[in-house]
Amino acid sequence: MMASRRQEVLTAALDLLEEVGIDDLTVRRLAQRLGVQPGALYRHYPSKRALLDAMVGHIVAGAPAPAVPAGDWAGHLRAMAASGREGMLAHRDGARLLATFYDPGPDAVASFMRIVEVLRAAGAAERAAVVATDTVLAYVNGFTMEEQARRAATPRPERDRDFQAGLDLIIAGIGATLPPAP
Amino acid sequence: MMASRRQEVLTAALDLLEEVGIDDLTVRRLAQRLGVQPGALYRHYPSKRALLDAMVGHIVAGAPAPAVPAGDWAGHLRAMAASGREGMLAHRDGARLLATFYDPGPDAVASFMRIVEVLRAAGAAERAAVVATDTVLAYVNGFTMEEQARRAATPRPERDRDFQAGLDLIIAGIGATLPPAP
DNA sequence: TCCTAGAGTGAACTTTGTTCACGTGAACTA
DNA sequence: TAGTTCACGTGAACAAAGTTCACTCTAGGA
């Protein structure tokens, strides 16, 4: 196991997030849950902000790596979109947390580039591929934010269907700008 | 003019937002700018949250009412999208403010419905019209949020062009599901 | 045995939102 | 004219938040 104390603090913070939500995620509450004085946490993270960043890092890293169907650009787009949404929905206030504290690292840039590559392989021009990728990601973030903030009442299957339907709209738009398959 | 004190406080808060950003928009700073003790503000707004809500209300109300080209559903969509984005970009941290504190009122629902109506008039089924509207709004929010958070360096014309290009993608997707014009 | 390093204590400080009993001056009313 | 009302503001306090700091404790290796 060999979990460093730093890791334990992070895990406790993620658990606490699930219990009380981000607005009540306080240094003191976290310290209490660890059976420790508030100041002790600053041995492991230099600030609360740094801790939140680490939580965000854990969330984006934990998103399920999609099984890539080679050559199927629409499938790739759908998988990436679903994975991004899933990562946020998996944690209470996940979307808000990402929106507020996410600073894209090299791995995020890498997966962005991978999508662009897939679209380029399907025949899209460089700029068109970037625009399409940007658009899908903006949609995923916008939809999920709104979903988590204001649609907790709507049953999950319905939300899934709505998300899918909007994504299909965008994919149709992208498909129209692509050269026809040979 | 006859501006009520309440109005003056709101105006001062909006000015202060522009100067210091939402993270440093504090009750004390606002009081100081009004030449008043912090507690005095609670005569006019029951809580800081209520004041932020009022600011959001002012921002969404202040978005330019688009000139509606009758019968042109794509034009209507573009106008609404541009108006929403413009409203957020017009204020520092506008997108974050909206995303965190916006609780859609009757007028927001009304303008949502108006878009749905326009699409229905163009031949879309009810559900398709709702999905299309939702998708455009999610895109606008997602794009603007990211834009204001991380693309301050990119020059405005370029950002406008990117926004337009993504929107065109979605509009193309919507157009593909509509019956051909007679 | 000494000593270093990681972990935690306990108490403080600053800043934040918020409350509350009380003053004050202008406008209305009898 | 005298009294009442009312909107507005004062001044001081409160609790909770993030953060800092000097000190202690406890292992484990030289």
GROMACS .gro file of C-alpha atoms (C1' of nucleotides) in nm:
model
  424
    1MET     CA    1   0.000   0.000   0.000
    2MET     CA    2   0.266   0.243   0.117
    3ALA     CA    3   0.031   0.538   0.088
    4SER     CA    4   0.220   0.854   0.172
    5ARG     CA    5   0.057   1.085   0.419
    6ARG     CA    6   0.011   1.327   0.136
    7GLN     CA    7  -0.195   1.068  -0.047
    8GLU     CA    8  -0.404   0.999   0.262
    9VAL     CA    9  -0.485   1.366   0.296
   10LEU     CA   10  -0.590   1.380  -0.069
   11THR     CA   11  -0.810   1.075  -0.033
   12ALA     CA   12  -0.973   1.214   0.280
   13ALA     CA   13  -1.037   1.541   0.096
   14LEU     CA   14  -1.207   1.358  -0.190
   15ASP     CA   15  -1.421   1.164   0.054
   16LEU     CA   16  -1.513   1.481   0.235
   17LEU     CA   17  -1.606   1.646  -0.094
   18GLU     CA   18  -1.855   1.367  -0.154
   19GLU     CA   19  -2.007   1.415   0.189
   20VAL     CA   20  -2.039   1.790   0.225
   21GLY     CA   21  -1.988   1.942  -0.119
   22ILE     CA   22  -1.730   2.196  -0.220
   23ASP     CA   23  -1.881   2.493  -0.036
   24ASP     CA   24  -1.842   2.319   0.298
   25LEU     CA   25  -1.509   2.160   0.219
   26THR     CA   26  -1.304   2.346   0.478
   27VAL     CA   27  -0.954   2.299   0.608
   28ARG     CA   28  -1.084   2.261   0.960
   29ARG     CA   29  -1.339   1.995   0.870
   30LEU     CA   30  -1.076   1.804   0.678
   31ALA     CA   31  -0.836   1.825   0.972
   32GLN     CA   32  -1.106   1.701   1.207
   33ARG     CA   33  -1.177   1.404   0.983
   34LEU     CA   34  -0.807   1.317   0.994
   35GLY     CA   35  -0.795   1.363   1.370
   36VAL     CA   36  -0.547   1.645   1.343
   37GLN     CA   37  -0.512   2.019   1.397
   38PRO     CA   38  -0.584   2.245   1.097
   39GLY     CA   39  -0.231   2.373   1.072
   40ALA     CA   40  -0.093   2.023   1.029
   41LEU     CA   41  -0.232   2.001   0.677
   42TYR     CA   42   0.009   2.271   0.562
   43ARG     CA   43   0.291   2.021   0.607
   44HIS     CA   44   0.150   1.835   0.306
   45TYR     CA   45   0.000   2.107   0.087
   46PRO     CA   46   0.122   2.465   0.085
   47SER     CA   47  -0.232   2.602   0.055
   48LYS     CA   48  -0.592   2.496   0.021
   49ARG     CA   49  -0.573   2.598  -0.340
   50ALA     CA   50  -0.290   2.349  -0.394
   51LEU     CA   51  -0.499   2.076  -0.236
   52LEU     CA   52  -0.792   2.157  -0.464
   53ASP     CA   53  -0.558   2.144  -0.761
   54ALA     CA   54  -0.444   1.800  -0.654
   55MET     CA   55  -0.807   1.690  -0.626
   56VAL     CA   56  -0.874   1.815  -0.977
   57GLY     CA   57  -0.568   1.628  -1.098
   58HIS     CA   58  -0.696   1.310  -0.943
   59ILE     CA   59  -1.038   1.354  -1.102
   60VAL     CA   60  -0.914   1.413  -1.454
   61ALA     CA   61  -0.662   1.132  -1.424
   62GLY     CA   62  -0.933   0.899  -1.300
   63ALA     CA   63  -1.155   0.945  -1.603
   64PRO     CA   64  -1.192   0.607  -1.778
   65ALA     CA   65  -0.951   0.578  -2.070
   66PRO     CA   66  -1.181   0.516  -2.365
   67ALA     CA   67  -1.130   0.209  -2.583
   68VAL     CA   68  -1.041   0.371  -2.914
   69PRO     CA   69  -1.209   0.224  -3.219
   70ALA     CA   70  -0.944   0.296  -3.481
   71GLY     CA   71  -1.066   0.489  -3.783
   72ASP     CA   72  -1.403   0.569  -3.630
   73TRP     CA   73  -1.367   0.942  -3.563
   74ALA     CA   74  -1.726   0.983  -3.445
   75GLY     CA   75  -1.685   0.697  -3.204
   76HIS     CA   76  -1.366   0.851  -3.073
   77LEU     CA   77  -1.538   1.184  -3.021
   78ARG     CA   78  -1.827   1.018  -2.843
   79ALA     CA   79  -1.594   0.822  -2.619
   80MET     CA   80  -1.391   1.128  -2.521
   81ALA     CA   81  -1.705   1.330  -2.458
   82ALA     CA   82  -1.860   1.059  -2.244
   83SER     CA   83  -1.537   1.014  -2.052
   84GLY     CA   84  -1.508   1.384  -1.976
   85ARG     CA   85  -1.865   1.409  -1.861
   86GLU     CA   86  -1.834   1.091  -1.657
   87GLY     CA   87  -1.529   1.219  -1.476
   88MET     CA   88  -1.712   1.528  -1.361
   89LEU     CA   89  -2.035   1.355  -1.270
   90ALA     CA   90  -1.845   1.097  -1.067
   91HIS     CA   91  -1.779   1.354  -0.796
   92ARG     CA   92  -2.010   1.590  -0.617
   93ASP     CA   93  -1.965   1.942  -0.758
   94GLY     CA   94  -1.716   1.791  -1.000
   95ALA     CA   95  -1.803   2.026  -1.284
   96ARG     CA   96  -1.778   2.337  -1.069
   97LEU     CA   97  -1.451   2.217  -0.925
   98LEU     CA   98  -1.301   2.167  -1.268
   99ALA     CA   99  -1.440   2.488  -1.408
  100THR     CA  100  -1.291   2.688  -1.122
  101PHE     CA  101  -0.958   2.521  -1.062
  102TYR     CA  102  -0.864   2.332  -1.373
  103ASP     CA  103  -0.536   2.432  -1.529
  104PRO     CA  104  -0.480   2.196  -1.823
  105GLY     CA  105  -0.155   2.003  -1.793
  106PRO     CA  106   0.049   1.826  -2.060
  107ASP     CA  107  -0.172   1.516  -2.052
  108ALA     CA  108  -0.482   1.725  -2.122
  109VAL     CA  109  -0.307   1.888  -2.415
  110ALA     CA  110  -0.204   1.543  -2.532
  111SER     CA  111  -0.557   1.406  -2.536
  112PHE     CA  112  -0.673   1.722  -2.712
  113MET     CA  113  -0.410   1.664  -2.976
  114ARG     CA  114  -0.512   1.303  -3.010
  115ILE     CA  115  -0.865   1.407  -3.103
  116VAL     CA  116  -0.731   1.654  -3.354
  117GLU     CA  117  -0.517   1.379  -3.505
  118VAL     CA  118  -0.813   1.146  -3.541
  119LEU     CA  119  -1.008   1.416  -3.724
  120ARG     CA  120  -0.714   1.499  -3.946
  121ALA     CA  121  -0.686   1.130  -4.034
  122ALA     CA  122  -1.051   1.144  -4.136
  123GLY     CA  123  -0.963   1.417  -4.385
  124ALA     CA  124  -1.023   1.739  -4.189
  125ALA     CA  125  -0.799   2.040  -4.237
  126GLU     CA  126  -0.590   2.141  -3.937
  127ARG     CA  127  -0.801   2.439  -3.840
  128ALA     CA  128  -1.128   2.255  -3.894
  129ALA     CA  129  -1.007   1.975  -3.670
  130VAL     CA  130  -0.911   2.216  -3.393
  131VAL     CA  131  -1.242   2.399  -3.416
  132ALA     CA  132  -1.436   2.075  -3.404
  133THR     CA  133  -1.243   1.955  -3.100
  134ASP     CA  134  -1.286   2.285  -2.922
  135THR     CA  135  -1.656   2.281  -2.995
  136VAL     CA  136  -1.711   1.934  -2.858
  137LEU     CA  137  -1.518   2.013  -2.542
  138ALA     CA  138  -1.705   2.340  -2.489
  139TYR     CA  139  -2.031   2.152  -2.529
  140VAL     CA  140  -1.931   1.881  -2.284
  141ASN     CA  141  -1.827   2.133  -2.021
  142GLY     CA  142  -2.128   2.358  -2.072
  143PHE     CA  143  -2.375   2.073  -2.067
  144THR     CA  144  -2.227   1.899  -1.766
  145MET     CA  145  -2.200   2.220  -1.566
  146GLU     CA  146  -2.561   2.302  -1.620
  147GLU     CA  147  -2.658   1.940  -1.564
  148GLN     CA  148  -2.487   1.912  -1.229
  149ALA     CA  149  -2.598   2.254  -1.112
  150ARG     CA  150  -2.963   2.246  -1.207
  151ARG     CA  151  -3.083   1.909  -1.330
  152ALA     CA  152  -3.026   1.688  -1.028
  153ALA     CA  153  -3.401   1.625  -1.033
  154THR     CA  154  -3.407   1.487  -1.388
  155PRO     CA  155  -3.345   1.109  -1.391
  156ARG     CA  156  -3.007   1.002  -1.518
  157PRO     CA  157  -3.119   0.806  -1.827
  158GLU     CA  158  -3.303   1.109  -1.955
  159ARG     CA  159  -2.998   1.330  -1.902
  160ASP     CA  160  -2.783   1.074  -2.082
  161ARG     CA  161  -3.022   1.075  -2.376
  162ASP     CA  162  -3.023   1.456  -2.393
  163PHE     CA  163  -2.645   1.471  -2.378
  164GLN     CA  164  -2.618   1.213  -2.653
  165ALA     CA  165  -2.870   1.395  -2.872
  166GLY     CA  166  -2.684   1.725  -2.851
  167LEU     CA  167  -2.354   1.556  -2.918
  168ASP     CA  168  -2.500   1.385  -3.225
  169LEU     CA  169  -2.604   1.725  -3.354
  170ILE     CA  170  -2.247   1.850  -3.332
  171ILE     CA  171  -2.108   1.531  -3.483
  172ALA     CA  172  -2.349   1.564  -3.773
  173GLY     CA  173  -2.222   1.918  -3.825
  174ILE     CA  174  -1.863   1.798  -3.824
  175GLY     CA  175  -1.943   1.513  -4.060
  176ALA     CA  176  -2.089   1.756  -4.310
  177THR     CA  177  -1.755   1.938  -4.341
  178LEU     CA  178  -1.557   1.617  -4.390
  179PRO     CA  179  -1.485   1.466  -4.733
  180PRO     CA  180  -1.704   1.160  -4.800
  181ALA     CA  181  -1.553   0.825  -4.704
  182PRO     CA  182  -1.400   0.645  -5.003
  183MET     CA  183  -3.276   5.989  -1.211
  184MET     CA  184  -3.408   5.918  -0.864
  185ALA     CA  185  -3.177   5.622  -0.819
  186SER     CA  186  -3.270   5.439  -0.502
  187ARG     CA  187  -2.989   5.367  -0.264
  188ARG     CA  188  -3.030   5.003  -0.349
  189GLN     CA  189  -2.955   5.083  -0.710
  190GLU     CA  190  -2.650   5.285  -0.614
  191VAL     CA  191  -2.513   4.995  -0.414
  192LEU     CA  192  -2.568   4.762  -0.710
  193THR     CA  193  -2.394   5.002  -0.947
  194ALA     CA  194  -2.101   5.040  -0.711
  195ALA     CA  195  -2.077   4.662  -0.683
  196LEU     CA  196  -2.066   4.627  -1.062
  197ASP     CA  197  -1.797   4.892  -1.085
  198LEU     CA  198  -1.597   4.723  -0.813
  199LEU     CA  199  -1.627   4.391  -0.995
  200GLU     CA  200  -1.464   4.548  -1.296
  201GLU     CA  201  -1.179   4.681  -1.085
  202VAL     CA  202  -1.087   4.392  -0.861
  203GLY     CA  203  -1.257   4.081  -1.001
  204ILE     CA  204  -1.497   3.851  -0.824
  205ASP     CA  205  -1.245   3.694  -0.588
  206ASP     CA  206  -1.166   4.029  -0.429
  207LEU     CA  207  -1.519   4.160  -0.440
  208THR     CA  208  -1.571   4.185  -0.066
  209VAL     CA  209  -1.838   4.347   0.145
  210ARG     CA  210  -1.581   4.562   0.319
  211ARG     CA  211  -1.426   4.690  -0.001
  212LEU     CA  212  -1.769   4.773  -0.136
  213ALA     CA  213  -1.860   4.955   0.183
  214GLN     CA  214  -1.538   5.153   0.170
  215ARG     CA  215  -1.605   5.256  -0.187
  216LEU     CA  216  -1.947   5.384  -0.077
  217GLY     CA  217  -1.795   5.563   0.222
  218VAL     CA  218  -1.992   5.352   0.464
  219GLN     CA  219  -1.951   5.085   0.730
  220PRO     CA  220  -1.978   4.721   0.614
  221GLY     CA  221  -2.292   4.651   0.815
  222ALA     CA  222  -2.481   4.929   0.641
  223LEU     CA  223  -2.504   4.728   0.320
  224TYR     CA  224  -2.731   4.480   0.490
  225ARG     CA  225  -3.001   4.746   0.496
  226HIS     CA  226  -3.020   4.708   0.119
  227TYR     CA  227  -2.941   4.343   0.055
  228PRO     CA  228  -3.005   4.067   0.307
  229SER     CA  229  -2.681   3.889   0.218
  230LYS     CA  230  -2.385   3.905  -0.015
  231ARG     CA  231  -2.538   3.622  -0.208
  232ALA     CA  232  -2.849   3.833  -0.270
  233LEU     CA  233  -2.630   4.114  -0.398
  234LEU     CA  234  -2.449   3.878  -0.635
  235ASP     CA  235  -2.784   3.754  -0.758
  236ALA     CA  236  -2.887   4.112  -0.829
  237MET     CA  237  -2.563   4.165  -1.021
  238VAL     CA  238  -2.631   3.857  -1.229
  239GLY     CA  239  -2.982   3.983  -1.294
  240HIS     CA  240  -2.843   4.311  -1.415
  241ILE     CA  241  -2.596   4.140  -1.645
  242VAL     CA  242  -2.846   3.911  -1.814
  243ALA     CA  243  -3.099   4.193  -1.845
  244GLY     CA  244  -2.835   4.416  -1.998
  245ALA     CA  245  -2.755   4.178  -2.283
  246PRO     CA  246  -2.841   4.351  -2.612
  247ALA     CA  247  -3.185   4.244  -2.736
  248PRO     CA  248  -3.107   4.095  -3.077
  249ALA     CA  249  -3.290   4.226  -3.383
  250VAL     CA  250  -3.485   3.921  -3.490
  251PRO     CA  251  -3.483   3.844  -3.862
  252ALA     CA  252  -3.821   3.673  -3.898
  253GLY     CA  253  -3.812   3.329  -4.054
  254ASP     CA  254  -3.434   3.303  -4.037
  255TRP     CA  255  -3.387   3.043  -3.766
  256ALA     CA  256  -3.010   3.026  -3.807
  257GLY     CA  257  -2.984   3.401  -3.780
  258HIS     CA  258  -3.194   3.394  -3.467
  259LEU     CA  259  -2.972   3.129  -3.313
  260ARG     CA  260  -2.660   3.324  -3.401
  261ALA     CA  261  -2.804   3.642  -3.256
  262MET     CA  262  -2.901   3.475  -2.929
  263ALA     CA  263  -2.566   3.304  -2.900
  264ALA     CA  264  -2.374   3.625  -2.966
  265SER     CA  265  -2.591   3.814  -2.720
  266GLY     CA  266  -2.534   3.559  -2.444
  267ARG     CA  267  -2.161   3.556  -2.498
  268GLU     CA  268  -2.147   3.933  -2.520
  269GLY     CA  269  -2.328   3.972  -2.190
  270MET     CA  270  -2.073   3.758  -2.011
  271LEU     CA  271  -1.767   3.908  -2.177
  272ALA     CA  272  -1.890   4.258  -2.098
  273HIS     CA  273  -1.801   4.210  -1.732
  274ARG     CA  274  -1.488   4.085  -1.565
  275ASP     CA  275  -1.540   3.726  -1.448
  276GLY     CA  276  -1.885   3.747  -1.606
  277ALA     CA  277  -1.893   3.383  -1.712
  278ARG     CA  278  -1.784   3.254  -1.373
  279LEU     CA  279  -2.036   3.479  -1.204
  280LEU     CA  280  -2.318   3.350  -1.422
  281ALA     CA  281  -2.212   2.989  -1.391
  282THR     CA  282  -2.200   3.006  -1.014
  283PHE     CA  283  -2.496   3.224  -0.926
  284TYR     CA  284  -2.736   3.215  -1.214
  285ASP     CA  285  -3.082   3.090  -1.129
  286PRO     CA  286  -3.286   3.123  -1.449
  287GLY     CA  287  -3.592   3.340  -1.400
  288PRO     CA  288  -3.911   3.366  -1.604
  289ASP     CA  289  -3.751   3.591  -1.866
  290ALA     CA  290  -3.472   3.340  -1.926
  291VAL     CA  291  -3.730   3.067  -1.972
  292ALA     CA  292  -3.919   3.296  -2.206
  293SER     CA  293  -3.621   3.357  -2.431
  294PHE     CA  294  -3.545   2.985  -2.428
  295MET     CA  295  -3.901   2.920  -2.540
  296ARG     CA  296  -3.874   3.180  -2.810
  297ILE     CA  297  -3.580   2.996  -2.964
  298VAL     CA  298  -3.771   2.670  -2.947
  299GLU     CA  299  -4.064   2.838  -3.122
  300VAL     CA  300  -3.845   2.966  -3.402
  301LEU     CA  301  -3.710   2.616  -3.461
  302ARG     CA  302  -4.056   2.466  -3.451
  303ALA     CA  303  -4.167   2.718  -3.710
  304ALA     CA  304  -3.880   2.597  -3.925
  305GLY     CA  305  -4.027   2.246  -3.911
  306ALA     CA  306  -3.846   2.088  -3.617
  307ALA     CA  307  -4.027   1.847  -3.386
  308GLU     CA  308  -4.073   1.965  -3.029
  309ARG     CA  309  -3.802   1.747  -2.880
  310ALA     CA  310  -3.557   1.820  -3.158
  311ALA     CA  311  -3.612   2.192  -3.108
  312VAL     CA  312  -3.550   2.167  -2.734
  313VAL     CA  313  -3.237   1.957  -2.785
  314ALA     CA  314  -3.100   2.202  -3.041
  315THR     CA  315  -3.164   2.498  -2.811
  316ASP     CA  316  -3.004   2.324  -2.516
  317THR     CA  317  -2.703   2.234  -2.724
  318VAL     CA  318  -2.644   2.587  -2.847
  319LEU     CA  319  -2.673   2.728  -2.496
  320ALA     CA  320  -2.440   2.466  -2.351
  321TYR     CA  321  -2.189   2.550  -2.622
  322VAL     CA  322  -2.214   2.923  -2.559
  323ASN     CA  323  -2.163   2.880  -2.187
  324GLY     CA  324  -1.885   2.627  -2.222
  325PHE     CA  325  -1.698   2.828  -2.481
  326THR     CA  326  -1.729   3.160  -2.304
  327MET     CA  327  -1.634   3.015  -1.970
  328GLU     CA  328  -1.313   2.868  -2.110
  329GLU     CA  329  -1.252   3.179  -2.316
  330GLN     CA  330  -1.270   3.414  -2.021
  331ALA     CA  331  -1.076   3.185  -1.791
  332ARG     CA  332  -0.785   3.093  -2.015
  333ARG     CA  333  -0.776   3.279  -2.343
  334ALA     CA  334  -0.730   3.637  -2.235
  335ALA     CA  335  -0.405   3.633  -2.431
  336THR     CA  336  -0.569   3.543  -2.762
  337PRO     CA  337  -0.678   3.858  -2.950
  338ARG     CA  338  -1.048   3.922  -2.960
  339PRO     CA  339  -1.106   3.892  -3.337
  340GLU     CA  340  -0.952   3.547  -3.333
  341ARG     CA  341  -1.172   3.440  -3.045
  342ASP     CA  342  -1.476   3.575  -3.226
  343ARG     CA  343  -1.385   3.376  -3.535
  344ASP     CA  344  -1.338   3.056  -3.333
  345PHE     CA  345  -1.668   3.105  -3.155
  346GLN     CA  346  -1.844   3.163  -3.485
  347ALA     CA  347  -1.685   2.857  -3.644
  348GLY     CA  348  -1.797   2.626  -3.365
  349LEU     CA  349  -2.144   2.771  -3.370
  350ASP     CA  350  -2.164   2.717  -3.745
  351LEU     CA  351  -2.079   2.353  -3.689
  352ILE     CA  352  -2.373   2.313  -3.454
  353ILE     CA  353  -2.604   2.508  -3.683
  354ALA     CA  354  -2.506   2.283  -3.971
  355GLY     CA  355  -2.593   1.983  -3.757
  356ILE     CA  356  -2.931   2.132  -3.673
  357GLY     CA  357  -2.996   2.219  -4.036
  358ALA     CA  358  -2.938   1.859  -4.137
  359THR     CA  359  -3.226   1.742  -3.917
  360LEU     CA  360  -3.467   2.004  -4.053
  361PRO     CA  361  -3.696   1.945  -4.352
  362PRO     CA  362  -3.567   2.126  -4.663
  363ALA     CA  363  -3.707   2.473  -4.721
  364PRO     CA  364  -3.992   2.474  -4.976
  365DT     C1'  365   2.388   0.733   2.183
  366DC     C1'  366   2.290   1.132   1.923
  367DC     C1'  367   2.052   1.353   1.584
  368DT     C1'  368   1.787   1.434   1.194
  369DA     C1'  369   1.339   1.455   0.964
  370DG     C1'  370   0.861   1.401   0.930
  371DA     C1'  371   0.440   1.479   1.170
  372DG     C1'  372   0.155   1.720   1.484
  373DT     C1'  373   0.030   2.074   1.865
  374DG     C1'  374  -0.158   2.489   2.028
  375DA     C1'  375  -0.216   2.926   1.992
  376DA     C1'  376  -0.236   3.310   1.751
  377DC     C1'  377  -0.340   3.652   1.333
  378DT     C1'  378  -0.598   3.834   0.942
  379DT     C1'  379  -0.991   3.856   0.662
  380DT     C1'  380  -1.443   3.735   0.565
  381DG     C1'  381  -1.969   3.755   0.611
  382DT     C1'  382  -2.300   3.889   0.935
  383DT     C1'  383  -2.568   4.082   1.348
  384DC     C1'  384  -2.742   4.418   1.661
  385DA     C1'  385  -2.839   4.798   1.970
  386DC     C1'  386  -2.827   5.254   1.902
  387DG     C1'  387  -2.785   5.737   1.674
  388DT     C1'  388  -2.942   6.098   1.326
  389DG     C1'  389  -3.159   6.381   1.019
  390DA     C1'  390  -3.522   6.479   0.698
  391DA     C1'  391  -4.005   6.438   0.590
  392DC     C1'  392  -4.463   6.377   0.708
  393DT     C1'  393  -4.854   6.460   1.033
  394DA     C1'  394  -5.142   6.635   1.392
  395DT     C1'  395  -4.487   7.414   1.583
  396DA     C1'  396  -4.401   6.980   1.803
  397DG     C1'  397  -4.392   6.498   1.767
  398DT     C1'  398  -4.346   6.067   1.511
  399DT     C1'  399  -4.183   5.795   1.159
  400DC     C1'  400  -3.851   5.594   0.862
  401DA     C1'  401  -3.453   5.522   0.584
  402DC     C1'  402  -2.992   5.522   0.661
  403DG     C1'  403  -2.581   5.475   0.895
  404DT     C1'  404  -2.252   5.382   1.313
  405DG     C1'  405  -1.956   5.108   1.589
  406DA     C1'  406  -1.857   4.729   1.792
  407DA     C1'  407  -1.880   4.274   1.816
  408DC     C1'  408  -1.920   3.755   1.652
  409DA     C1'  409  -1.806   3.314   1.431
  410DA     C1'  410  -1.578   3.084   1.078
  411DA     C1'  411  -1.237   3.076   0.732
  412DG     C1'  412  -0.730   3.030   0.562
  413DT     C1'  413  -0.280   3.066   0.728
  414DT     C1'  414   0.160   3.104   1.021
  415DC     C1'  415   0.487   2.985   1.368
  416DA     C1'  416   0.755   2.829   1.755
  417DC     C1'  417   0.769   2.425   1.983
  418DT     C1'  418   0.714   1.909   2.084
  419DC     C1'  419   0.709   1.425   1.990
  420DT     C1'  420   0.854   1.000   1.790
  421DA     C1'  421   1.107   0.692   1.502
  422DG     C1'  422   1.506   0.527   1.254
  423DG     C1'  423   1.973   0.544   1.094
  424DA     C1'  424   2.494   0.708   1.166
   0.00000   0.00000   0.00000
